[in-house]
Coordinates of C-alpha atoms in Angstrom, one line a residue:
X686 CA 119.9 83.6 149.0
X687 CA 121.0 87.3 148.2
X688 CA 119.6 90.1 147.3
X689 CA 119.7 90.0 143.3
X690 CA 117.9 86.0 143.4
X691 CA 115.0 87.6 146.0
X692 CA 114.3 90.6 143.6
X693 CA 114.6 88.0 140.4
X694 CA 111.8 85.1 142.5
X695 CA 109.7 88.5 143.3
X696 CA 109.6 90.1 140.3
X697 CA 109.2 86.5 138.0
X698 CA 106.7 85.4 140.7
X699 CA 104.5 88.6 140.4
X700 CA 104.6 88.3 136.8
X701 CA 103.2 84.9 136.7
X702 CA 100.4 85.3 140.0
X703 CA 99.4 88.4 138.4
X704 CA 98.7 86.8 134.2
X705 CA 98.9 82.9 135.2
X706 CA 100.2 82.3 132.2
X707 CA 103.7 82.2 130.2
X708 CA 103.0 85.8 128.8
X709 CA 103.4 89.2 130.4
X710 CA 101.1 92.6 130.0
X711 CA 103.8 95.0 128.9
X712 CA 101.3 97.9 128.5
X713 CA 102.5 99.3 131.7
X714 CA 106.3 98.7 130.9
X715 CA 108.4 101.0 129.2
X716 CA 109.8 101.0 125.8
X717 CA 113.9 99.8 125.7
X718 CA 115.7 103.5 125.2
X719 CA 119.1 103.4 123.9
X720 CA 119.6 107.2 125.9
X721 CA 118.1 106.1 129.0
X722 CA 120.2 105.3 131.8
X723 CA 118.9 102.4 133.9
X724 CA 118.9 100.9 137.6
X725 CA 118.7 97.4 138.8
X726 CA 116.1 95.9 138.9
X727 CA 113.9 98.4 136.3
X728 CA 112.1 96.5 133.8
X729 CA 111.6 96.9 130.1
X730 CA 109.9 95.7 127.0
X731 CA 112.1 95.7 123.6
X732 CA 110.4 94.1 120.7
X733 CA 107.6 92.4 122.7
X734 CA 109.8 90.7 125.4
X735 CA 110.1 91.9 128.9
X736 CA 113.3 92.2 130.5
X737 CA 114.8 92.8 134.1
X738 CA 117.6 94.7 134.7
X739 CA 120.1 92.8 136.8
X740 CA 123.4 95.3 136.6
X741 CA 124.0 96.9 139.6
X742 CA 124.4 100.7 137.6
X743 CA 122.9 101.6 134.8
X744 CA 123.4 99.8 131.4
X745 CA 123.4 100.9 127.4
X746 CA 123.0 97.1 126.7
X747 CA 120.6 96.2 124.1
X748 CA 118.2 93.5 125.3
X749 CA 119.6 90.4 123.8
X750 CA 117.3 87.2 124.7
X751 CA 120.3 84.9 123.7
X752 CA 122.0 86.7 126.8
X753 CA 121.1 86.8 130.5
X754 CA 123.4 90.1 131.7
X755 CA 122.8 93.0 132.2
X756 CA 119.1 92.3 130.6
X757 CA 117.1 89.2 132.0
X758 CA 114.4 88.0 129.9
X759 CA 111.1 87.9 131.6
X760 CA 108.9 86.7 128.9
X761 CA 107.1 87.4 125.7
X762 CA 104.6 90.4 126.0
X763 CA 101.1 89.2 125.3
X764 CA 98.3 90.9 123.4
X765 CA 97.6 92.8 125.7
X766 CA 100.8 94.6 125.8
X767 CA 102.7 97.5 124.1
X768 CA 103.4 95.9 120.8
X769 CA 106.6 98.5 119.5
X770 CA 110.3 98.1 119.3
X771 CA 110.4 101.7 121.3
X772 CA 114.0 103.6 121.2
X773 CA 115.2 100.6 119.0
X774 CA 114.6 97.7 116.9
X775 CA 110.8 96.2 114.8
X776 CA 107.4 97.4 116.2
X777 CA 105.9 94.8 116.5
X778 CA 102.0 94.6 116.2
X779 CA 102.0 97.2 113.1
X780 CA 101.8 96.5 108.9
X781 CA 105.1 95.6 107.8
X782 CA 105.9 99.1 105.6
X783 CA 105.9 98.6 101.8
X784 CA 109.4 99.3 100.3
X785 CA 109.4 102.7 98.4
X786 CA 113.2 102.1 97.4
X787 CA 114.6 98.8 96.2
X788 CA 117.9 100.2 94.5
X789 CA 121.3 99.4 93.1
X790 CA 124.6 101.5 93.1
X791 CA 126.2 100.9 89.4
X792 CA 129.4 101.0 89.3
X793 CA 129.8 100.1 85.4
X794 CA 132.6 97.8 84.2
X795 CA 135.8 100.4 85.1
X796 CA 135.7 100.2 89.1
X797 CA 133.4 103.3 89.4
X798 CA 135.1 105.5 87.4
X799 CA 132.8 104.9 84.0
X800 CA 135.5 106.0 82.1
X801 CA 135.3 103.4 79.2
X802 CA 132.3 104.1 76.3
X803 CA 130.0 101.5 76.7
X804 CA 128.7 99.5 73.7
X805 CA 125.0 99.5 74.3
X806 CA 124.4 95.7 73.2
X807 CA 127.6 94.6 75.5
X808 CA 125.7 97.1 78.4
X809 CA 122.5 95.1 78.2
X810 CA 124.6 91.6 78.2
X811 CA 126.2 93.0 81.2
X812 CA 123.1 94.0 83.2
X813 CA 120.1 91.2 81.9
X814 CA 119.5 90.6 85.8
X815 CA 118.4 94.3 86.3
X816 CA 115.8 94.3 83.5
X817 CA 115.1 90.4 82.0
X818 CA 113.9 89.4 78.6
X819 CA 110.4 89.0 80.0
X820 CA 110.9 93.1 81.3
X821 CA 110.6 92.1 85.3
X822 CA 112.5 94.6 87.1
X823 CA 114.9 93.7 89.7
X824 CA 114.9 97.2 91.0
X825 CA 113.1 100.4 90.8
X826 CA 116.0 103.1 91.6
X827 CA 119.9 102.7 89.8
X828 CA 122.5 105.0 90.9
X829 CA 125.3 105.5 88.7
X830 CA 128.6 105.5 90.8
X831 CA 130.7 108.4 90.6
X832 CA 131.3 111.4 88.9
X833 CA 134.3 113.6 90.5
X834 CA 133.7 116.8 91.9
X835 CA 136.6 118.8 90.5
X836 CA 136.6 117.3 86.9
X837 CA 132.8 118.9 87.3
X838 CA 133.4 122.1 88.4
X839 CA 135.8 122.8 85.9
X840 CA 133.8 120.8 83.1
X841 CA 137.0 119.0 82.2
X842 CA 136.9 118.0 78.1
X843 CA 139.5 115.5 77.7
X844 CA 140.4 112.0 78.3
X845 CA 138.2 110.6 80.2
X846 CA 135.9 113.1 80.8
X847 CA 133.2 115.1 79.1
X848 CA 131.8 118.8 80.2
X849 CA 133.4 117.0 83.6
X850 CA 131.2 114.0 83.4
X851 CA 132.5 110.7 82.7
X852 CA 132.6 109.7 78.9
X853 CA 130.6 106.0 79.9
X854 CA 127.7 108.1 82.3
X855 CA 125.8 108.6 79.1
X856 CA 122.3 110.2 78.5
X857 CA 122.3 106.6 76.9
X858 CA 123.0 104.3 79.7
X859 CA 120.5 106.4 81.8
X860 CA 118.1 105.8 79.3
X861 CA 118.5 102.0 79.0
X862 CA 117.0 102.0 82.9
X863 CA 114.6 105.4 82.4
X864 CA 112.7 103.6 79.6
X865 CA 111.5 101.0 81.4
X866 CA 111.0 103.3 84.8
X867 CA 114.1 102.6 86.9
X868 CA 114.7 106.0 88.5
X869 CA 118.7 107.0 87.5
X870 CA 120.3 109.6 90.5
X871 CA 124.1 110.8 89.6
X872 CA 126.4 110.4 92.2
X873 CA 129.5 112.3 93.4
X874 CA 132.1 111.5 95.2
X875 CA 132.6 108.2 96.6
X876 CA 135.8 107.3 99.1
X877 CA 138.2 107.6 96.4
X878 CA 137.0 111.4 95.3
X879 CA 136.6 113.1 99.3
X880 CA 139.8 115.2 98.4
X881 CA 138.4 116.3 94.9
X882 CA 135.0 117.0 97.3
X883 CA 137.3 118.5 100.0
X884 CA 138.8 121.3 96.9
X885 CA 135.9 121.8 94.8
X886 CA 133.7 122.8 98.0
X887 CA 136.4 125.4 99.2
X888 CA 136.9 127.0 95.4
X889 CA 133.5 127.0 94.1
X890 CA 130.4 125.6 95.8
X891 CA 128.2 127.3 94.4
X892 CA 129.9 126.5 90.7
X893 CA 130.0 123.3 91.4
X894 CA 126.4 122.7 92.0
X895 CA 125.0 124.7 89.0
X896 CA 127.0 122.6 86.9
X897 CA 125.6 119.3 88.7
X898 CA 122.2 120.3 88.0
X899 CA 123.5 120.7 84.0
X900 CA 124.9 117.4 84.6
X901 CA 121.5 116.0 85.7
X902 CA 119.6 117.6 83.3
X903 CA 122.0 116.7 80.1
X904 CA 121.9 113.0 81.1
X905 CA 118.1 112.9 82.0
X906 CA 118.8 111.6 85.2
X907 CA 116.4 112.1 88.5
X908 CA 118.6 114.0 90.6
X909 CA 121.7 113.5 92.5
X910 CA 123.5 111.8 95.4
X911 CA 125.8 113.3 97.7
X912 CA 128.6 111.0 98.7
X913 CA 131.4 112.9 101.0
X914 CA 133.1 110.7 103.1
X915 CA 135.4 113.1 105.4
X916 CA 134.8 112.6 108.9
X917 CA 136.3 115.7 109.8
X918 CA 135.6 118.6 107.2
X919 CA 136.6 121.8 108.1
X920 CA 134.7 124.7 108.8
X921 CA 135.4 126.0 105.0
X922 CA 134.6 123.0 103.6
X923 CA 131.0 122.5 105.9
X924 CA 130.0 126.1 104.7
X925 CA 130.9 125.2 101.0
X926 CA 128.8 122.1 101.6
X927 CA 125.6 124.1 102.8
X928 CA 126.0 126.5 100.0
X929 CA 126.4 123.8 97.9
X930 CA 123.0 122.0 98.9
X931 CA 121.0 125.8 99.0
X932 CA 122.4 126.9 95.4
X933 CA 121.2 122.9 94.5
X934 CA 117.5 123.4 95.4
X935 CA 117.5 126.9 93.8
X936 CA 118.3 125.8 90.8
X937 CA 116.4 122.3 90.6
X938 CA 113.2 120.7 91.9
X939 CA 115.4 117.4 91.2
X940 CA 116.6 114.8 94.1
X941 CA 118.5 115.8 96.2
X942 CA 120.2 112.4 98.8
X943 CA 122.8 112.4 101.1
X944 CA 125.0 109.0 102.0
X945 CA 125.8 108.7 105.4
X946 CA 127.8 105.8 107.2
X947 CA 126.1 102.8 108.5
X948 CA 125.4 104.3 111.8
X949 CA 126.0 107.9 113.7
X950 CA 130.1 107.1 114.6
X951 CA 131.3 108.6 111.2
X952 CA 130.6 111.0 109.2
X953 CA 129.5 112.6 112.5
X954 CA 128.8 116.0 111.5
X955 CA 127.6 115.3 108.2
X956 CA 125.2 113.1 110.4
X957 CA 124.2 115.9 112.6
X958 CA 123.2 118.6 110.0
X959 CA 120.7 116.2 108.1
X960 CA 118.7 115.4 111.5
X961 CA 119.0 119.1 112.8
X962 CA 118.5 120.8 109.3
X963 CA 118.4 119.1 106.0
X964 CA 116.0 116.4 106.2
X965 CA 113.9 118.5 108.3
X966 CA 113.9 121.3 106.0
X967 CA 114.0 119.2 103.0
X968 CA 117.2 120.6 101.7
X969 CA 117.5 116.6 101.4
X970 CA 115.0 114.2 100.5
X971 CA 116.7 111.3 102.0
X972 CA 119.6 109.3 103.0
X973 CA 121.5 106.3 102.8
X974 CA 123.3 104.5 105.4
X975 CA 125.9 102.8 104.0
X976 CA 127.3 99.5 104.0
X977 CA 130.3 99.1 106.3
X978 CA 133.4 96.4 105.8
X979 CA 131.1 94.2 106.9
X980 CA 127.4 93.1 107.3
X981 CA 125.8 95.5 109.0
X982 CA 124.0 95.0 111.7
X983 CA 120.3 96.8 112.7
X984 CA 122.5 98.1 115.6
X985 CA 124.1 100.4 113.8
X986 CA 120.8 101.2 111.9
X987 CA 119.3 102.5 114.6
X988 CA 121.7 104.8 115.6
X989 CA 120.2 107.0 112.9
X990 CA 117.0 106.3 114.3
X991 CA 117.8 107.1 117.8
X992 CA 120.6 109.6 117.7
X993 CA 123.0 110.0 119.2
X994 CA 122.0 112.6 122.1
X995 CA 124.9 111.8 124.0
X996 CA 127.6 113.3 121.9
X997 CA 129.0 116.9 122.1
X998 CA 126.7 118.8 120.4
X999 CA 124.4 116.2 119.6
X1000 CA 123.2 113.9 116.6
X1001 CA 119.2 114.3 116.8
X1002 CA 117.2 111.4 116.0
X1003 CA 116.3 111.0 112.3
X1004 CA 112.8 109.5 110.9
X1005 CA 112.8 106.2 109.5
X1006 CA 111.0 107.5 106.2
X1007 CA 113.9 109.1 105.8
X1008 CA 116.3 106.7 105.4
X1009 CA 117.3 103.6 103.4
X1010 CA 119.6 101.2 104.0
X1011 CA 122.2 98.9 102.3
X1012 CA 123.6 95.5 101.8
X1013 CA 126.3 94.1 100.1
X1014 CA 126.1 92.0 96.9
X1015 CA 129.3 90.3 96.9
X1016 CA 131.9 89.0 99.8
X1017 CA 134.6 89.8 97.9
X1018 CA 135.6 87.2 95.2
X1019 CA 132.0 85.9 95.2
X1020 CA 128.6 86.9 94.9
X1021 CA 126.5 86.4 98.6
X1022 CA 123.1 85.3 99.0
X1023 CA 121.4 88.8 98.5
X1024 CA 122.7 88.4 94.6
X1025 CA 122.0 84.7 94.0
X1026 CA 120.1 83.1 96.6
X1027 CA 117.2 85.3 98.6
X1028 CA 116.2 82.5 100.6
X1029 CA 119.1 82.3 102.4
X1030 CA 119.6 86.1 102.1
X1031 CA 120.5 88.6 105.0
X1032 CA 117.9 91.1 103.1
X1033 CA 115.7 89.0 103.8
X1034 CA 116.3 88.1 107.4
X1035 CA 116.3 91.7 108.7
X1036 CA 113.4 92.4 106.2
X1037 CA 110.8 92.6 109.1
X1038 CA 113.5 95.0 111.4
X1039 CA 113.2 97.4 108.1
X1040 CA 109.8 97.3 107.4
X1041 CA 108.4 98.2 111.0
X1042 CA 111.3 100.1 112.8
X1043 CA 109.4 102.5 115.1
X1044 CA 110.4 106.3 115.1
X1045 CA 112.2 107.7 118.3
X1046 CA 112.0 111.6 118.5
X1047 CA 111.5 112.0 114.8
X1048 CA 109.3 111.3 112.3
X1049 CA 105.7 109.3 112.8
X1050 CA 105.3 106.7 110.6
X1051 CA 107.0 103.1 110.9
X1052 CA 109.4 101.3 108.4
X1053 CA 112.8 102.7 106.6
X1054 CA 112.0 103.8 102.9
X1055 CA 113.8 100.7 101.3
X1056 CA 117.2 98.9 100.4
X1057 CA 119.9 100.0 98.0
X1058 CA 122.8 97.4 97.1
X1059 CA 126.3 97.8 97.0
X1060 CA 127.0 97.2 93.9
X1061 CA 126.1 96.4 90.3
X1062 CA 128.7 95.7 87.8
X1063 CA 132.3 95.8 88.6
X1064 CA 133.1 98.1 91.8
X1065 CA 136.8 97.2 92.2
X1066 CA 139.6 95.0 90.9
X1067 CA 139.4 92.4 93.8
X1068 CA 135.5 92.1 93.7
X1069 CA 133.8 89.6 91.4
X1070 CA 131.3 91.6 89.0
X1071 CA 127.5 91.1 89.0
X1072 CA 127.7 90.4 85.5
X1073 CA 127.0 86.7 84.0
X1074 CA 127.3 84.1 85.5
X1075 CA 127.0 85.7 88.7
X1076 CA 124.2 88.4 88.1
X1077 CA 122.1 88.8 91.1
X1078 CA 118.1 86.8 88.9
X1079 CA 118.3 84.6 92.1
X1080 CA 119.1 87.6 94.8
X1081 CA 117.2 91.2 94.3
X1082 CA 115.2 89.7 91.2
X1083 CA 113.5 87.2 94.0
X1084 CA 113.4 90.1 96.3
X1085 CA 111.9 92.2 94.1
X1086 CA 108.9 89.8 93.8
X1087 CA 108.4 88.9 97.6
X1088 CA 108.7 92.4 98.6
X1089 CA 106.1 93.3 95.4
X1090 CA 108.7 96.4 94.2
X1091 CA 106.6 99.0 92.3
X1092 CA 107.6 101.8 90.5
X1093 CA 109.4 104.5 92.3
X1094 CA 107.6 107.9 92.6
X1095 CA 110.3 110.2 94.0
X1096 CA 106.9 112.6 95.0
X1097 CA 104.8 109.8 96.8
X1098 CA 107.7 109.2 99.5
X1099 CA 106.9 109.2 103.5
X1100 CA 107.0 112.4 104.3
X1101 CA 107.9 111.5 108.1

């Protein structure tokens, strides 16, 4: 027998002398730690299973119990054991977190340009899942998807555009979800708009955010969403960006979010200034991770969570009450489970990883702040729309109930 099967008999035989039964006392084992480097042989609890190390150098391998390398499984932890999901994953053994955001990006019925004038009788047609006859909400935040960031700064008047904001974002439309208490943010930018980002922070920052908090205020809108998606701004562009967010908060007490990408491997310095500075500061009240091409995984989650203190300079931990996270509505030319059929949704299988994700060198309390949803209405040519007969009644309407959504007070979130 050699060396790795004696250590594996000791260690499993020790384990079962010492509780003589199929359950281990973890309260002397460590918490998993993405960051840590480990040994073989060092063990480990990660959502209330114990695991054994069995690589001969040290390992970043999340413990998977449907895999036996680099992490063993020992067994479950019993009661008497550390219940949390440490430097990753549910805590298990605390209160599942109520959801604070249960939101939808809107992308209206022109691919998330909203440059057609919407008819406010075709409007509610197009949206009956959000808000049904009966008045049960299928969501407590909308965020109307995108204005562009040059046409603002220069308050373009003509085609599709008014004072720079487009003609179907209408005080309106904002009202149609307001009056009911669906929270409305703006958002700017998107994918498609980084280089109109890219030249409005470098010409006029500061411009450019007095005349989003007009935008806000003329539409009666909540606040606003950042969404700049370029991975590798330049030094010009980062310092039009802080002065950007500074002349923001000096002008308005409104919201004030930040999308970031599904995990800490993009939008990497974007990522790193909102754990170092503006969440902690609360230049920023929160932020999104965003879906990516595919389902996303709590992996990539928790790389917000635990940072990424490994790169060069590195991305600090964030707290969970700082972030929400999102899932896609459709795959492509069809609406997924999350829109029709919650039972068999994905929202609903990493529900309990959402809820109770432990902090990791930020923040103290359990739980990310909600889900938004990518995306109401029509958000490109090749997707199918969430408008009848594929609105989402069966999807975030059933969520909505089993998750008991309430009204969204902006002023009531988590502070850490």
């Amino acid at each position: 027998m050699n060396k790795a099967k004696i250590l594996l008999f000791l260690v499993i035989f020790s384990v079962f002398w010492a509780n003589d039964i199929f359950a281990i006392d973890c309260s002397a084992l460590p918490q998993w730690k993405r960051q840590h480097y480990y040994l073989y042989g060092d063990e480990v609890q990660y959502q209330q299973v114990a695991y054994v190390n069995m690589a001969a150098n040290s390992k970043r391998d999340t413990p998977d119990p449907g895999s036996d390398y680099p992490w063993l499984l020992l067994e479950a932890c019993g009661d008497t054991g550390g219940g949390g999901g440490g430097g990753g994953g549910s805590g298990g053994g605390v209160d599942p977190q109520t959801m604070s955001i249960y939101g939808v990006w809107h992308c209206g019925n022109s691919f998330c340009d909203w440059s057609q004038v919407r008819d406010m009788t075709e409007f509610e047609n197009a949206n009956r899942w959000i808000i049904d006859s009966d008045g049960h909400l299928a969501v407590n935040l909308v965020v109307l998807s995108f204005i562009k960031p040059m046409e603002l700064l220069h308050q373009t008047d003509v085609g599709p555009f008014a004072n720079g904001i487009p003609v179907g974002m209408t005080w309106e439309v904002v009202n149609f979800f307001k009056k009911v208490g669906i929270r409305v943010l703006l958002s700017m930018g998107g994918v498609t708009y980084t280089d109109s980002w890219n030249e409005a922070l470098v010409t006029d920052a500061e411009g450019l955010a007095r005349n989003a908090v007009a935008a806000v205020e003329a539409l009666g809108a909540d606040g606003l969403e950042i969404d700049w998606e370029n991975g590798t701004p330049s030094e010009a562009e980062l310092a039009g960006m802080e002065s950007f967010i500074a002349t923001y908060n000096s002008w308005t007490n409104a919201v004030l979010t930040l999308d970031l990408a599904v995990g800490s491997r993009y939008l990497q310095e974007l990522s790193r200034r909102a754990a170092q500075d503006w969440l902690p500061s609360g230049k920023i009240d929160y932020i999104n991770a965003m879906v990516p091409r595919g389902e996303p995984s709590t992996d990539q989650w928790q790389e917000h969570v635990d940072g990424k203190l490994n790169y060069s300079p590195p991305i600090l931990p964030k707290a969970p009450a700082k972030i929400a996270v999102s899932m896609w509505l459709t795959d492509g030319r069809r609406p997924n489970p999350n829109c029709v059929k919650f039972s068999d949704s994905s929202q609903l299988a990493k529900s309990d990883y959402v809820r109770t994700v432990l902090p990791n060198g930020a923040g103290e309390t359990h739980g990310f702040l909600g889900y938004m949803f990518w995306a109401a209405e029509c958000p490109a040519t090749r997707n199918v729309c969430t408008t009848p007969p594929n609105g989402c009644e069966g999807g975030m309407g059933e969520g909505a109930v089993h998750f008991d959504i309430q009204p969204l007070d902006f002023s009531a979130l988590r502070g850490n």
